[in-house]
Structure formats: C-alpha cells, structure tokens
Tab-separated table of C-alpha atoms in Angstrom:
chain	number	residue	atom	x	y	z
A	1	UNK	CA	-23.496	-79.884	-24.640
A	2	UNK	CA	-23.059	-77.382	-27.430
A	3	UNK	CA	-26.132	-75.164	-27.125
A	4	UNK	CA	-27.102	-72.242	-29.346
A	5	UNK	CA	-28.840	-69.187	-27.917
A	6	UNK	CA	-30.323	-66.923	-30.571
A	7	UNK	CA	-30.582	-63.356	-29.323
A	8	UNK	CA	-28.449	-61.007	-27.233
A	9	UNK	CA	-31.035	-59.188	-25.089
A	10	UNK	CA	-31.504	-59.487	-21.360
A	11	UNK	CA	-33.501	-62.726	-21.612
A	12	UNK	CA	-30.926	-64.381	-23.853
A	13	UNK	CA	-28.112	-63.261	-21.535
A	14	UNK	CA	-29.799	-64.951	-18.584
A	15	UNK	CA	-29.702	-68.269	-20.478
A	16	UNK	CA	-26.194	-67.720	-21.858
A	17	UNK	CA	-24.699	-67.068	-18.420
A	18	UNK	CA	-26.574	-69.932	-16.767
A	19	UNK	CA	-25.726	-72.444	-19.503
A	20	UNK	CA	-22.059	-71.470	-19.386
A	21	UNK	CA	-22.125	-71.832	-15.602
A	22	UNK	CA	-23.527	-75.340	-16.041
A	23	UNK	CA	-20.514	-76.196	-18.197
A	24	UNK	CA	-22.161	-76.076	-21.606
A	25	UNK	CA	-20.420	-74.659	-24.650
A	26	UNK	CA	-22.640	-71.721	-25.570
A	27	UNK	CA	-22.875	-70.390	-29.114
A	28	UNK	CA	-24.695	-67.073	-29.272
A	29	UNK	CA	-26.408	-65.972	-32.472
A	30	UNK	CA	-27.174	-62.437	-33.567
A	31	UNK	CA	-28.256	-60.947	-36.867
A	32	UNK	CA	-25.044	-58.979	-37.402
A	33	UNK	CA	-22.240	-59.795	-34.954
A	34	UNK	CA	-20.148	-56.789	-35.961
A	35	UNK	CA	-23.019	-54.402	-35.351
A	36	UNK	CA	-23.830	-56.081	-32.017
A	37	UNK	CA	-20.234	-55.716	-30.878
A	38	UNK	CA	-20.009	-52.124	-32.107
A	39	UNK	CA	-22.785	-50.920	-29.780
A	40	UNK	CA	-21.609	-48.807	-26.875
A	41	UNK	CA	-24.941	-47.605	-25.480
A	42	UNK	CA	-27.667	-49.491	-23.569
A	43	UNK	CA	-30.542	-50.703	-25.762
A	44	UNK	CA	-34.151	-49.450	-25.551
A	45	UNK	CA	-34.764	-51.742	-22.571
A	46	UNK	CA	-31.744	-50.335	-20.720
A	47	UNK	CA	-29.664	-53.482	-21.271
A	48	UNK	CA	-25.908	-52.694	-21.375
A	49	UNK	CA	-23.956	-53.258	-24.621
A	50	UNK	CA	-23.387	-56.943	-25.390
A	51	UNK	CA	-19.645	-56.346	-25.612
A	52	UNK	CA	-19.615	-55.609	-21.865
A	53	UNK	CA	-21.511	-58.835	-21.195
A	54	UNK	CA	-19.034	-60.824	-23.300
A	55	UNK	CA	-16.093	-59.293	-21.409
A	56	UNK	CA	-17.667	-60.538	-18.162
A	57	UNK	CA	-18.367	-64.016	-19.583
A	58	UNK	CA	-15.213	-65.373	-21.207
A	59	UNK	CA	-15.586	-68.443	-23.377
A	60	UNK	CA	-18.848	-67.347	-25.006
A	61	UNK	CA	-18.737	-67.190	-28.802
A	62	UNK	CA	-20.765	-64.691	-30.831
A	63	UNK	CA	-21.857	-65.807	-34.316
A	64	UNK	CA	-24.441	-65.065	-36.930
A	65	UNK	CA	-27.782	-66.781	-36.225
A	66	UNK	CA	-26.918	-69.476	-38.777
A	67	UNK	CA	-23.423	-70.186	-37.489
A	68	UNK	CA	-24.677	-70.389	-33.928
A	69	UNK	CA	-27.413	-72.849	-34.905
A	70	UNK	CA	-24.912	-74.901	-36.904
A	71	UNK	CA	-22.594	-75.106	-33.891
A	72	UNK	CA	-25.336	-76.557	-31.677
A	73	UNK	CA	-25.278	-80.326	-31.302
A	74	UNK	CA	-29.049	-80.470	-30.845
A	75	UNK	CA	-30.543	-77.744	-28.691
A	76	UNK	CA	-31.287	-74.190	-29.794
A	77	UNK	CA	-32.918	-71.556	-27.551
A	78	UNK	CA	-34.595	-68.685	-29.352
A	79	UNK	CA	-35.672	-65.400	-27.872
A	80	UNK	CA	-35.861	-63.695	-31.264
A	81	UNK	CA	-38.772	-61.271	-31.047
A	82	UNK	CA	-42.077	-62.295	-32.553
A	83	UNK	CA	-41.974	-59.692	-35.258
A	84	UNK	CA	-38.744	-61.121	-36.709
A	85	UNK	CA	-38.605	-64.725	-35.537
A	86	UNK	CA	-40.227	-66.561	-38.449
A	87	UNK	CA	-38.178	-64.751	-41.093
A	88	UNK	CA	-34.907	-65.006	-39.170
A	89	UNK	CA	-35.386	-68.704	-38.394
A	90	UNK	CA	-36.599	-69.614	-41.876
A	91	UNK	CA	-33.398	-68.082	-43.256
A	92	UNK	CA	-31.371	-70.634	-41.270
A	93	UNK	CA	-33.659	-73.628	-41.783
A	94	UNK	CA	-30.757	-75.820	-42.966
A	95	UNK	CA	-28.709	-75.177	-39.835
A	96	UNK	CA	-31.738	-75.848	-37.601
A	97	UNK	CA	-32.964	-79.009	-39.351
A	98	UNK	CA	-33.393	-81.963	-37.003
A	99	UNK	CA	-32.713	-79.884	-33.900
A	100	UNK	CA	-34.886	-78.901	-30.963
A	101	UNK	CA	-35.817	-75.227	-30.892
A	102	UNK	CA	-37.130	-73.859	-27.604
A	103	UNK	CA	-38.958	-70.627	-28.393
A	104	UNK	CA	-39.690	-68.328	-25.475
A	105	UNK	CA	-40.675	-65.126	-27.288
A	106	UNK	CA	-43.874	-63.197	-26.609
A	107	UNK	CA	-45.166	-62.012	-29.988
A	108	UNK	CA	-45.603	-58.404	-28.896
A	109	UNK	CA	-46.028	-55.709	-31.499
A	110	UNK	CA	-44.586	-52.531	-30.070
A	111	UNK	CA	-46.386	-49.452	-31.273
A	112	UNK	CA	-46.213	-45.810	-30.512
A	113	UNK	CA	-48.393	-44.969	-27.516
A	114	UNK	CA	-50.686	-42.692	-29.507
A	115	UNK	CA	-51.477	-45.510	-31.926
A	116	UNK	CA	-52.070	-48.095	-29.276
A	117	UNK	CA	-55.423	-49.144	-27.892
A	118	UNK	CA	-54.226	-50.214	-24.436
A	119	UNK	CA	-53.098	-47.134	-22.533
A	120	UNK	CA	-52.731	-47.905	-18.838
A	121	UNK	CA	-51.877	-45.899	-15.736
A	122	UNK	CA	-48.356	-47.309	-16.033
A	123	UNK	CA	-47.896	-46.727	-19.751
A	124	UNK	CA	-48.856	-48.834	-22.729
A	125	UNK	CA	-49.281	-52.570	-23.194
A	126	UNK	CA	-48.109	-54.008	-26.501
A	127	UNK	CA	-50.536	-55.874	-28.714
A	128	UNK	CA	-50.073	-59.576	-29.452
A	129	UNK	CA	-49.827	-60.819	-33.038
A	130	UNK	CA	-50.589	-63.681	-33.564
A	131	UNK	CA	-53.145	-64.139	-30.812
A	132	UNK	CA	-55.982	-66.496	-29.840
A	133	UNK	CA	-56.297	-68.492	-33.072
A	134	UNK	CA	-52.571	-68.975	-33.698
A	135	UNK	CA	-49.276	-68.606	-31.868
A	136	UNK	CA	-45.742	-67.633	-32.738
A	137	UNK	CA	-44.549	-71.117	-31.829
A	138	UNK	CA	-47.007	-72.710	-34.266
A	139	UNK	CA	-45.981	-70.243	-36.977
A	140	UNK	CA	-42.358	-71.254	-36.469
A	141	UNK	CA	-43.259	-74.955	-36.507
A	142	UNK	CA	-45.249	-74.598	-39.742
A	143	UNK	CA	-42.416	-72.636	-41.383
A	144	UNK	CA	-39.798	-75.173	-40.232
A	145	UNK	CA	-41.322	-78.660	-40.382
A	146	UNK	CA	-37.889	-80.298	-39.922
A	147	UNK	CA	-37.336	-78.542	-36.595
A	148	UNK	CA	-38.811	-79.768	-33.315
A	149	UNK	CA	-40.357	-76.673	-31.751
A	150	UNK	CA	-41.039	-76.492	-28.022
A	151	UNK	CA	-42.686	-73.501	-26.363
A	152	UNK	CA	-41.444	-72.918	-22.858
A	153	UNK	CA	-39.938	-70.306	-20.472
A	154	UNK	CA	-42.414	-67.693	-21.776
A	155	UNK	CA	-44.559	-67.495	-18.639
A	156	UNK	CA	-41.763	-66.009	-16.524
A	157	UNK	CA	-39.014	-63.452	-16.649
A	158	UNK	CA	-35.952	-65.265	-17.971
A	159	UNK	CA	-33.926	-64.334	-14.874
A	160	UNK	CA	-36.421	-66.444	-12.918
A	161	UNK	CA	-36.478	-69.194	-15.554
A	162	UNK	CA	-32.750	-69.804	-15.136
A	163	UNK	CA	-32.904	-69.485	-11.332
A	164	UNK	CA	-36.266	-70.775	-10.085
A	165	UNK	CA	-35.035	-71.053	-6.482
A	166	UNK	CA	-34.810	-67.266	-6.354
A	167	UNK	CA	-38.617	-67.152	-6.009
A	168	UNK	CA	-40.393	-68.976	-3.185
A	169	UNK	CA	-37.597	-71.515	-2.884
A	170	UNK	CA	-38.452	-72.789	-6.378
A	171	UNK	CA	-41.940	-73.975	-5.424
A	172	UNK	CA	-43.659	-72.858	-8.627
A	173	UNK	CA	-44.494	-74.292	-12.038
A	174	UNK	CA	-42.881	-74.174	-15.482
A	175	UNK	CA	-44.702	-75.274	-18.636
A	176	UNK	CA	-43.722	-76.952	-21.898
A	177	UNK	CA	-45.804	-77.572	-25.018
A	178	UNK	CA	-44.913	-79.125	-28.357
A	179	UNK	CA	-45.696	-81.791	-30.890
A	180	UNK	CA	-42.425	-83.742	-30.402
A	181	UNK	CA	-42.140	-85.779	-27.222
A	182	UNK	CA	-38.350	-86.177	-27.426
A	183	UNK	CA	-37.871	-82.435	-27.846
A	184	UNK	CA	-40.112	-81.697	-24.868
A	185	UNK	CA	-38.009	-84.130	-22.848
A	186	UNK	CA	-34.839	-82.240	-23.832
A	187	UNK	CA	-36.415	-78.954	-22.737
A	188	UNK	CA	-37.584	-80.600	-19.520
A	189	UNK	CA	-34.088	-81.940	-18.808
A	190	UNK	CA	-32.652	-78.462	-19.362
A	191	UNK	CA	-35.237	-76.982	-16.981
A	192	UNK	CA	-34.359	-79.575	-14.340
A	193	UNK	CA	-30.706	-78.585	-14.685
A	194	UNK	CA	-31.798	-74.968	-14.075
A	195	UNK	CA	-33.394	-76.149	-10.841
A	196	UNK	CA	-37.045	-76.662	-11.772
A	197	UNK	CA	-38.889	-79.458	-10.020
A	198	UNK	CA	-42.478	-78.830	-11.200
A	199	UNK	CA	-42.552	-78.910	-15.002
A	200	UNK	CA	-46.009	-79.426	-16.502
A	201	UNK	CA	-46.358	-80.733	-20.062
A	202	UNK	CA	-49.455	-78.962	-21.377
A	203	UNK	CA	-49.613	-81.124	-24.477
A	204	UNK	CA	-49.404	-80.223	-28.170
A	205	UNK	CA	-47.965	-76.988	-29.536
A	206	UNK	CA	-51.438	-75.476	-29.880
A	207	UNK	CA	-51.149	-74.849	-26.120
A	208	UNK	CA	-48.517	-72.219	-26.932
A	209	UNK	CA	-51.478	-69.911	-27.606
A	210	UNK	CA	-52.438	-69.887	-23.960
A	211	UNK	CA	-48.795	-69.584	-22.884
A	212	UNK	CA	-48.166	-66.567	-25.110
A	213	UNK	CA	-51.490	-64.907	-24.225
A	214	UNK	CA	-50.637	-65.321	-20.555
A	215	UNK	CA	-48.156	-62.457	-21.114
A	216	UNK	CA	-50.816	-59.873	-20.313
A	217	UNK	CA	-51.777	-61.682	-17.103
A	218	UNK	CA	-48.090	-61.904	-16.186
A	219	UNK	CA	-47.741	-58.139	-16.653
A	220	UNK	CA	-50.925	-57.462	-14.685
A	221	UNK	CA	-49.758	-59.638	-11.777
A	222	UNK	CA	-46.398	-57.866	-11.748
A	223	UNK	CA	-48.124	-54.506	-11.665
A	224	UNK	CA	-50.534	-55.751	-8.994
A	225	UNK	CA	-47.518	-56.690	-6.884
A	226	UNK	CA	-46.046	-53.232	-7.485
A	227	UNK	CA	-43.091	-54.706	-9.347
A	228	UNK	CA	-43.607	-52.865	-12.649
A	229	UNK	CA	-41.753	-54.390	-15.594
A	230	UNK	CA	-39.582	-57.433	-14.946
A	231	UNK	CA	-41.664	-58.859	-12.123
A	232	UNK	CA	-39.949	-61.282	-9.770
A	233	UNK	CA	-42.575	-63.915	-8.994
A	234	UNK	CA	-43.713	-67.344	-10.070
A	235	UNK	CA	-46.966	-69.141	-10.745
A	236	UNK	CA	-47.677	-72.430	-9.045
A	237	UNK	CA	-50.336	-74.800	-10.265
A	238	UNK	CA	-51.976	-75.966	-7.039
A	239	UNK	CA	-53.603	-79.357	-7.503
B	1	UNK	CA	-77.322	-59.049	1.883
B	2	UNK	CA	-79.682	-59.179	-1.060
B	3	UNK	CA	-77.460	-60.330	-3.908
B	4	UNK	CA	-78.437	-60.815	-7.556
B	5	UNK	CA	-76.916	-63.602	-9.634
B	6	UNK	CA	-77.521	-63.218	-13.363
B	7	UNK	CA	-77.413	-66.574	-15.089
B	8	UNK	CA	-78.620	-70.094	-14.362
B	9	UNK	CA	-75.772	-72.256	-15.686
B	10	UNK	CA	-73.366	-74.375	-13.651
B	11	UNK	CA	-71.160	-71.402	-12.730
B	12	UNK	CA	-74.100	-69.308	-11.564
B	13	UNK	CA	-75.466	-72.226	-9.563
B	14	UNK	CA	-72.188	-72.542	-7.672
B	15	UNK	CA	-72.543	-68.923	-6.524
B	16	UNK	CA	-76.276	-69.189	-5.842
B	17	UNK	CA	-75.873	-72.210	-3.576
B	18	UNK	CA	-72.864	-70.784	-1.753
B	19	UNK	CA	-74.434	-67.354	-1.221
B	20	UNK	CA	-77.614	-68.932	0.114
B	21	UNK	CA	-75.511	-71.096	2.407
B	22	UNK	CA	-73.833	-67.967	3.741
B	23	UNK	CA	-77.264	-66.584	4.630
B	24	UNK	CA	-77.685	-64.109	1.814
B	25	UNK	CA	-81.016	-63.535	0.092
B	26	UNK	CA	-80.291	-64.620	-3.476
B	27	UNK	CA	-82.216	-63.240	-6.451
B	28	UNK	CA	-81.488	-65.168	-9.627
B	29	UNK	CA	-81.971	-63.530	-13.006
B	30	UNK	CA	-82.638	-65.229	-16.314
B	31	UNK	CA	-83.762	-63.948	-19.680
B	32	UNK	CA	-87.123	-65.708	-19.588
B	33	UNK	CA	-88.021	-67.302	-16.225
B	34	UNK	CA	-90.897	-69.300	-17.680
B	35	UNK	CA	-88.710	-70.816	-20.373
B	36	UNK	CA	-85.960	-71.570	-17.833
B	37	UNK	CA	-88.452	-73.361	-15.589
B	38	UNK	CA	-90.021	-75.237	-18.508
B	39	UNK	CA	-86.798	-77.034	-19.428
B	40	UNK	CA	-86.715	-80.698	-18.561
B	41	UNK	CA	-83.494	-81.775	-20.303
B	42	UNK	CA	-79.848	-81.021	-19.399
B	43	UNK	CA	-78.324	-78.094	-21.333
B	44	UNK	CA	-75.508	-78.368	-23.906
B	45	UNK	CA	-72.962	-78.509	-21.066
B	46	UNK	CA	-74.806	-81.368	-19.375
B	47	UNK	CA	-76.134	-79.185	-16.561
B	48	UNK	CA	-79.474	-80.505	-15.211
B	49	UNK	CA	-82.646	-78.413	-15.625
B	50	UNK	CA	-82.728	-75.360	-13.361
B	51	UNK	CA	-86.070	-76.458	-11.946
B	52	UNK	CA	-84.319	-79.430	-10.317
B	53	UNK	CA	-81.716	-77.111	-8.819
B	54	UNK	CA	-84.433	-74.829	-7.419
B	55	UNK	CA	-86.210	-77.800	-5.845
B	56	UNK	CA	-82.974	-78.677	-4.046
B	57	UNK	CA	-82.376	-75.072	-2.943
B	58	UNK	CA	-85.534	-73.686	-1.335
B	59	UNK	CA	-85.694	-69.949	-0.745
B	60	UNK	CA	-84.073	-68.996	-4.042
B	61	UNK	CA	-86.156	-66.672	-6.201
B	62	UNK	CA	-86.063	-66.733	-10.005
B	63	UNK	CA	-86.724	-63.430	-11.786
B	64	UNK	CA	-86.079	-61.708	-15.069
B	65	UNK	CA	-82.577	-60.185	-15.283
B	66	UNK	CA	-84.052	-56.757	-14.520
B	67	UNK	CA	-86.115	-57.820	-11.530
B	68	UNK	CA	-83.197	-59.736	-10.052
B	69	UNK	CA	-80.906	-56.704	-10.419
B	70	UNK	CA	-83.563	-54.442	-8.911
B	71	UNK	CA	-83.896	-56.758	-5.909
B	72	UNK	CA	-80.164	-56.532	-5.126
B	73	UNK	CA	-79.199	-54.036	-2.463
B	74	UNK	CA	-75.814	-53.398	-4.051
B	75	UNK	CA	-74.065	-56.474	-5.392
B	76	UNK	CA	-74.781	-58.198	-8.705
B	77	UNK	CA	-72.829	-61.224	-9.993
B	78	UNK	CA	-72.986	-61.797	-13.730
B	79	UNK	CA	-72.024	-64.912	-15.606
B	80	UNK	CA	-73.988	-63.915	-18.701
B	81	UNK	CA	-71.986	-65.191	-21.654
B	82	UNK	CA	-69.798	-62.739	-23.525
B	83	UNK	CA	-71.846	-62.905	-26.688
B	84	UNK	CA	-74.961	-61.642	-24.893
B	85	UNK	CA	-73.707	-59.799	-21.826
B	86	UNK	CA	-73.476	-56.211	-23.103
B	87	UNK	CA	-76.928	-56.258	-24.694
B	88	UNK	CA	-78.584	-58.032	-21.762
B	89	UNK	CA	-77.002	-55.744	-19.173
B	90	UNK	CA	-77.606	-52.536	-21.148
B	91	UNK	CA	-81.285	-53.461	-21.271
B	92	UNK	CA	-81.407	-53.337	-17.446
B	93	UNK	CA	-79.125	-50.318	-16.978
B	94	UNK	CA	-81.652	-48.574	-14.713
B	95	UNK	CA	-81.881	-51.522	-12.332
B	96	UNK	CA	-78.076	-51.819	-12.215
B	97	UNK	CA	-77.282	-48.117	-11.779
B	98	UNK	CA	-75.073	-47.383	-8.773
B	99	UNK	CA	-74.494	-51.059	-8.047
B	100	UNK	CA	-71.386	-53.228	-8.162
B	101	UNK	CA	-71.364	-55.748	-10.988
B	102	UNK	CA	-68.879	-58.606	-10.702
B	103	UNK	CA	-68.459	-60.051	-14.199
B	104	UNK	CA	-66.838	-63.471	-14.437
B	105	UNK	CA	-67.649	-64.415	-18.042
B	106	UNK	CA	-65.058	-65.577	-20.576
B	107	UNK	CA	-65.995	-63.960	-23.906
B	108	UNK	CA	-65.840	-67.198	-25.861
B	109	UNK	CA	-67.419	-67.375	-29.289
B	110	UNK	CA	-68.547	-70.940	-29.808
B	111	UNK	CA	-68.325	-72.033	-33.415
B	112	UNK	CA	-68.906	-75.209	-35.254
B	113	UNK	CA	-65.752	-77.312	-35.240
B	114	UNK	CA	-65.386	-77.240	-38.998
B	115	UNK	CA	-65.323	-73.440	-39.002
B	116	UNK	CA	-62.898	-73.126	-36.163
B	117	UNK	CA	-59.172	-72.515	-36.409
B	118	UNK	CA	-58.168	-74.232	-33.172
B	119	UNK	CA	-58.823	-77.942	-33.475
B	120	UNK	CA	-57.035	-79.879	-30.747
B	121	UNK	CA	-56.570	-83.520	-29.852
B	122	UNK	CA	-59.284	-83.034	-27.239
B	123	UNK	CA	-61.739	-81.155	-29.446
B	124	UNK	CA	-62.057	-77.494	-30.287
B	125	UNK	CA	-61.130	-74.381	-28.366
B	126	UNK	CA	-63.494	-71.427	-28.689
B	127	UNK	CA	-62.218	-68.094	-29.955
B	128	UNK	CA	-62.179	-65.035	-27.711
B	129	UNK	CA	-63.963	-61.853	-28.761
B	130	UNK	CA	-62.986	-59.277	-27.593
B	131	UNK	CA	-59.351	-60.163	-27.081
B	132	UNK	CA	-55.990	-58.459	-26.486
B	133	UNK	CA	-56.971	-54.829	-27.147
B	134	UNK	CA	-60.275	-54.870	-25.271
B	135	UNK	CA	-62.139	-57.035	-22.787
B	136	UNK	CA	-65.731	-57.940	-22.068
B	137	UNK	CA	-65.494	-56.244	-18.682
B	138	UNK	CA	-64.375	-52.978	-20.280
B	139	UNK	CA	-67.160	-53.237	-22.864
B	140	UNK	CA	-69.687	-53.609	-20.047
B	141	UNK	CA	-68.170	-50.693	-18.120
B	142	UNK	CA	-68.258	-48.426	-21.202
B	143	UNK	CA	-71.867	-49.403	-21.923
B	144	UNK	CA	-72.898	-48.874	-18.289
B	145	UNK	CA	-70.961	-45.896	-16.889
B	146	UNK	CA	-73.213	-45.730	-13.789
B	147	UNK	CA	-72.346	-49.306	-12.796
B	148	UNK	CA	-69.165	-50.212	-10.930
B	149	UNK	CA	-67.749	-53.161	-12.860
B	150	UNK	CA	-65.283	-55.575	-11.252
B	151	UNK	CA	-63.700	-58.471	-13.116
B	152	UNK	CA	-63.040	-61.447	-10.897
B	153	UNK	CA	-63.618	-65.206	-10.486
B	154	UNK	CA	-62.803	-65.728	-14.177
B	155	UNK	CA	-59.446	-67.456	-13.672
B	156	UNK	CA	-60.999	-70.521	-12.011
B	157	UNK	CA	-63.881	-72.890	-12.332
B	158	UNK	CA	-66.722	-71.376	-10.321
B	159	UNK	CA	-66.992	-74.500	-8.148
B	160	UNK	CA	-63.457	-73.690	-6.954
B	161	UNK	CA	-64.182	-69.956	-6.677
B	162	UNK	CA	-66.920	-70.593	-4.131
B	163	UNK	CA	-64.899	-73.263	-2.299
B	164	UNK	CA	-61.186	-72.399	-2.503
B	165	UNK	CA	-60.288	-74.791	0.334
B	166	UNK	CA	-61.211	-77.690	-1.925
B	167	UNK	CA	-57.901	-77.196	-3.775
B	168	UNK	CA	-54.570	-77.288	-1.944
B	169	UNK	CA	-56.178	-76.246	1.329
B	170	UNK	CA	-57.023	-72.871	-0.229
B	171	UNK	CA	-53.387	-71.862	-0.737
B	172	UNK	CA	-53.876	-70.223	-4.128
B	173	UNK	CA	-54.632	-66.792	-5.543
B	174	UNK	CA	-57.780	-64.992	-6.709
B	175	UNK	CA	-57.655	-61.760	-8.691
B	176	UNK	CA	-59.795	-58.632	-8.916
B	177	UNK	CA	-59.554	-55.704	-11.337
B	178	UNK	CA	-61.673	-52.604	-11.735
B	179	UNK	CA	-61.756	-48.841	-11.807
B	180	UNK	CA	-63.798	-48.444	-8.590
B	181	UNK	CA	-61.960	-49.071	-5.342
B	182	UNK	CA	-65.103	-49.459	-3.233
B	183	UNK	CA	-66.525	-52.035	-5.664
B	184	UNK	CA	-63.286	-54.027	-5.627
B	185	UNK	CA	-63.482	-53.997	-1.835
B	186	UNK	CA	-67.014	-55.436	-1.986
B	187	UNK	CA	-65.845	-58.197	-4.316
B	188	UNK	CA	-62.862	-58.832	-2.051
B	189	UNK	CA	-65.100	-59.075	1.021
B	190	UNK	CA	-67.318	-61.561	-0.808
B	191	UNK	CA	-64.264	-63.630	-1.773
B	192	UNK	CA	-63.082	-63.634	1.842
B	193	UNK	CA	-66.497	-64.926	2.893
B	194	UNK	CA	-66.041	-67.711	0.312
B	195	UNK	CA	-62.783	-68.612	2.066
B	196	UNK	CA	-60.144	-66.843	-0.018
B	197	UNK	CA	-57.108	-65.544	1.838
B	198	UNK	CA	-54.887	-64.476	-1.089
B	199	UNK	CA	-56.783	-61.927	-3.200
B	200	UNK	CA	-54.585	-59.834	-5.485
B	201	UNK	CA	-55.850	-56.492	-6.801
B	202	UNK	CA	-54.338	-56.264	-10.279
B	203	UNK	CA	-55.361	-52.642	-10.689
B	204	UNK	CA	-57.628	-50.952	-13.245
B	205	UNK	CA	-60.217	-52.729	-15.348
B	206	UNK	CA	-57.840	-52.859	-18.316
B	207	UNK	CA	-56.266	-55.824	-16.479
B	208	UNK	CA	-59.433	-57.782	-17.286
B	209	UNK	CA	-57.831	-58.401	-20.698
B	210	UNK	CA	-55.145	-60.571	-19.171
B	211	UNK	CA	-57.671	-62.263	-16.885
B	212	UNK	CA	-60.005	-63.163	-19.763
B	213	UNK	CA	-57.152	-64.231	-22.053
B	214	UNK	CA	-55.880	-66.501	-19.307
B	215	UNK	CA	-58.833	-68.754	-20.194
B	216	UNK	CA	-56.764	-70.575	-22.806
B	217	UNK	CA	-53.935	-71.138	-20.334
B	218	UNK	CA	-56.463	-72.373	-17.774
B	219	UNK	CA	-57.804	-74.881	-20.291
B	220	UNK	CA	-54.295	-75.975	-21.264
B	221	UNK	CA	-53.285	-76.524	-17.629
B	222	UNK	CA	-56.436	-78.554	-17.034
B	223	UNK	CA	-55.683	-80.701	-20.065
B	224	UNK	CA	-52.037	-81.001	-18.998
B	225	UNK	CA	-53.252	-82.326	-15.660
B	226	UNK	CA	-55.514	-84.784	-17.472
B	227	UNK	CA	-58.621	-83.144	-16.052
B	228	UNK	CA	-60.275	-82.227	-19.348
B	229	UNK	CA	-63.005	-79.582	-19.048
B	230	UNK	CA	-63.820	-78.209	-15.617
B	231	UNK	CA	-60.324	-78.595	-14.169
B	232	UNK	CA	-60.029	-78.736	-10.402
B	233	UNK	CA	-56.874	-76.758	-9.612
B	234	UNK	CA	-55.757	-73.313	-8.567
B	235	UNK	CA	-53.018	-70.863	-9.451
B	236	UNK	CA	-50.843	-69.417	-6.733
B	237	UNK	CA	-48.756	-66.324	-7.261
B	238	UNK	CA	-45.482	-67.206	-5.537
B	239	UNK	CA	-43.644	-64.077	-4.421
C-alpha cells in the first residue's frame, strides 16, 4: 500500500521503518521538508536529524504534509503534536478527504517547569489540552468531517506499537476507537501486520478521551518500573 | 486489625465483607447512621439498602465517619465520593491524624445528561474534577497533612479489588501511590491479604492523577468488552 506518515519524530520513524520493512510505499509528511532536511543537530527529545534516518532507510520519500497525504492510497498515520494537529490537518483537508487517518498524538501542552502545576521528583509532567470533556481525535474529526478518524497506538510507546512481540512475547492489548467501522478495520489490519493479536475496539471516537488521558497513567507506570521516559512495557486487558 | 471503611455503597460493601471475612474488626462510617439505616429502597446505583447488608453481615458496626475513623487502629479505607470527600474528611481530621487513609474514589461530577458534554451511545460519562493538574488524593493530603494518604484500588471495580483471583486467576496488576512509604506498605500488605501478587508502587501521590484519570479508559474498556457498567476485568502491566 501507499501509506502516508505525517511527522518525522521518533514515533513517526518507528512507523516509517516498520511500514517500509513490510513492503509498503511510505510517504512521509513534514511542515517544511527543506528545513527538516537542513537540521544537523538532535531535536529536543534527543532524536537524531531526520536526514540521517533517511540515509539509513532508502526508498522513503519526504514531502510536505499535503503531498504526503495526497500520495496515500487510503491510510494516513498522524503523530502531529496536539498543539498543531488540527491546524496542520485542516490545511490539507482536500488531500485527506475520504481517507482513514489514524491519530496517535497525546495532546500535551509543554510548558516551562516554573509555570507548570505538576512538578514531580523526576521533572515535570505536561498538561493535557483538550482533556476529559473532549479529545484531540474528536477535534480532528469535527474539523475534518470527510476524513475517517481512528484513535489508536496512543497507549504505548511507538517502538512497542510497531513491534509488540518485543514486550512479553506480544501478550498485551492494543486499542482502537472511531466512528467509522471500515476505518477501524483498516487500522486493525495494520496492527495485525505489526504483530498484534489482541486488538480491542473500544467503540466510538468519544473513547479517545480515555485513551489520551491514559498518557499520565502510562508515564506513572513507566516511572514505577524505573524506566523513566520511553517505557518498554505493555498493558494487557485480562478478562 | 481494627479497620475503618468510610462509605456504605457497593464499593465500600465489597471491602467491608472481605475485611470481615479475613477476621478484621470492621468499623463502617457514614454521614448519618440513622438515615442510612432508615433507607428501605435501593440507591441510585441499584444497591440494596444498607440495613439488608448489615443483616447479612453480623458483627459489622455502623458509626458516624468520625467514630469509625476513631475506632480504627491505623488503617482507614475511604470511598467517599470526590464531591464530598475533602469536606467530610477534614471534618474528622482529629480522628484521622497519624493514620493511613487509602482513598479509592474517582472524582466524578455527576451532571444531568442535557448539561453534559460527553453523551455516548451508552449514556453519559461524568466529568472529572479535579483532573490533569491535580487529583482528589492530593487534595485530601493537602487538607490533612497529618494523615498518610495512599491512592489505590481506583483502577478496578471494588468487587475485583477484594477478589483478584476472580479475573484471569489473579494475573493482573494493582497500583499504589503516595508520599509515605510506610503507609504504602500497609496498603500493599492489605492487597496481598486480598490475594494480589502484582502490586506496582507508582511513586509519589502525584501519580494519583493518572490513576484517577484512568477511570475513563476503564469505562471504555468495559464497554469495549460489552460489559457496560461494573466491568469484570483486570489490567496487567506486561514487562
């Protein structure tokens, strides 16, 4: 398939590499391809320059967000951060129309530590916006009624999402939510190709609220396990 | 041990019955014992009158919140709802001083459906308050600095908390968080006596935010499993 991945951070790279390895034609979208390729230093998360990643993954094409979405034949994966996602996606509504958009972003608002109400022994937790009475996924769906939005992947580090067997032999649970059954099936098929066997459909997109708010629990579990940021674990729903 | 359970709803009853079964002397607290005993109809959640429960569980004593807390020799379990917990507990600060308070309440604000922003196919989800930048457990701890607050139990139905083996043979995870190591150990010992083998200490009480916010994910998983309210499942952290 021709699949678009919007974003060039560590999470997006996990999907890009895995999709390419599965034989898909991957079209990567970024706000400003020239600027992305011009970077020579690691980003604020310590992720190496995207140019290095591209050199290690031949065959990947870097586009603008819109060109990447246009090149997709149906499936678009978006890790665009919550602060920018609605605006960036609305700007390419025509290229996304009719397609399935899997959004995995946590709508964190990063603030300076001194301004932030959640100081912790390990640093500062970002605030969520929206939270509780709305979700980023629902905001995207409302802004783009012609797109079929699915929330998924968000309850795990993306390195684990693309390689579930790396934790507990893959015996843990992935979740999907959305208002379009066919789109959820596409996301589910993709997850199966990644190696997931336990994929739970939570129901309508309103369930994205719980999935996004789980981010703080995910962080707390990682810290509880002594893994700090980027925890390597899964969550299994035990029936 | 002499253990106080504050609350008379279905969750509190699960703990009361289990603690009594384990041989503890259980002191139950309610706002107005006479009013609690006078009820002859099920409550809004369909829970039968407490008087019926007492008749089936001889040896349980019903007190005011303050008298129940005073009767405890160290451990107090509170399921007082988030809307009332801080005021009700502050009013009995003297009786709680120096003791361990395990708070398992979800700070839901129940609203009339027409006023609520989260209508779902299955009804209405309550809003959380506090949420994201604070938690009920932290509010209680700030209001009662002489009490050792532990957040736990909140990620499961209380019927499963007191009987973990009833789901997946007990192979799932319970969490504790708090700023007092000795109090977390007391809560952990209690959980072990309930049958828990995997109890993860998430760290300081700030982690109660993630635990309380998980409520929406818990509801979504229950709905995804077709269990509606009161889902019978557990969550296992797979390392």
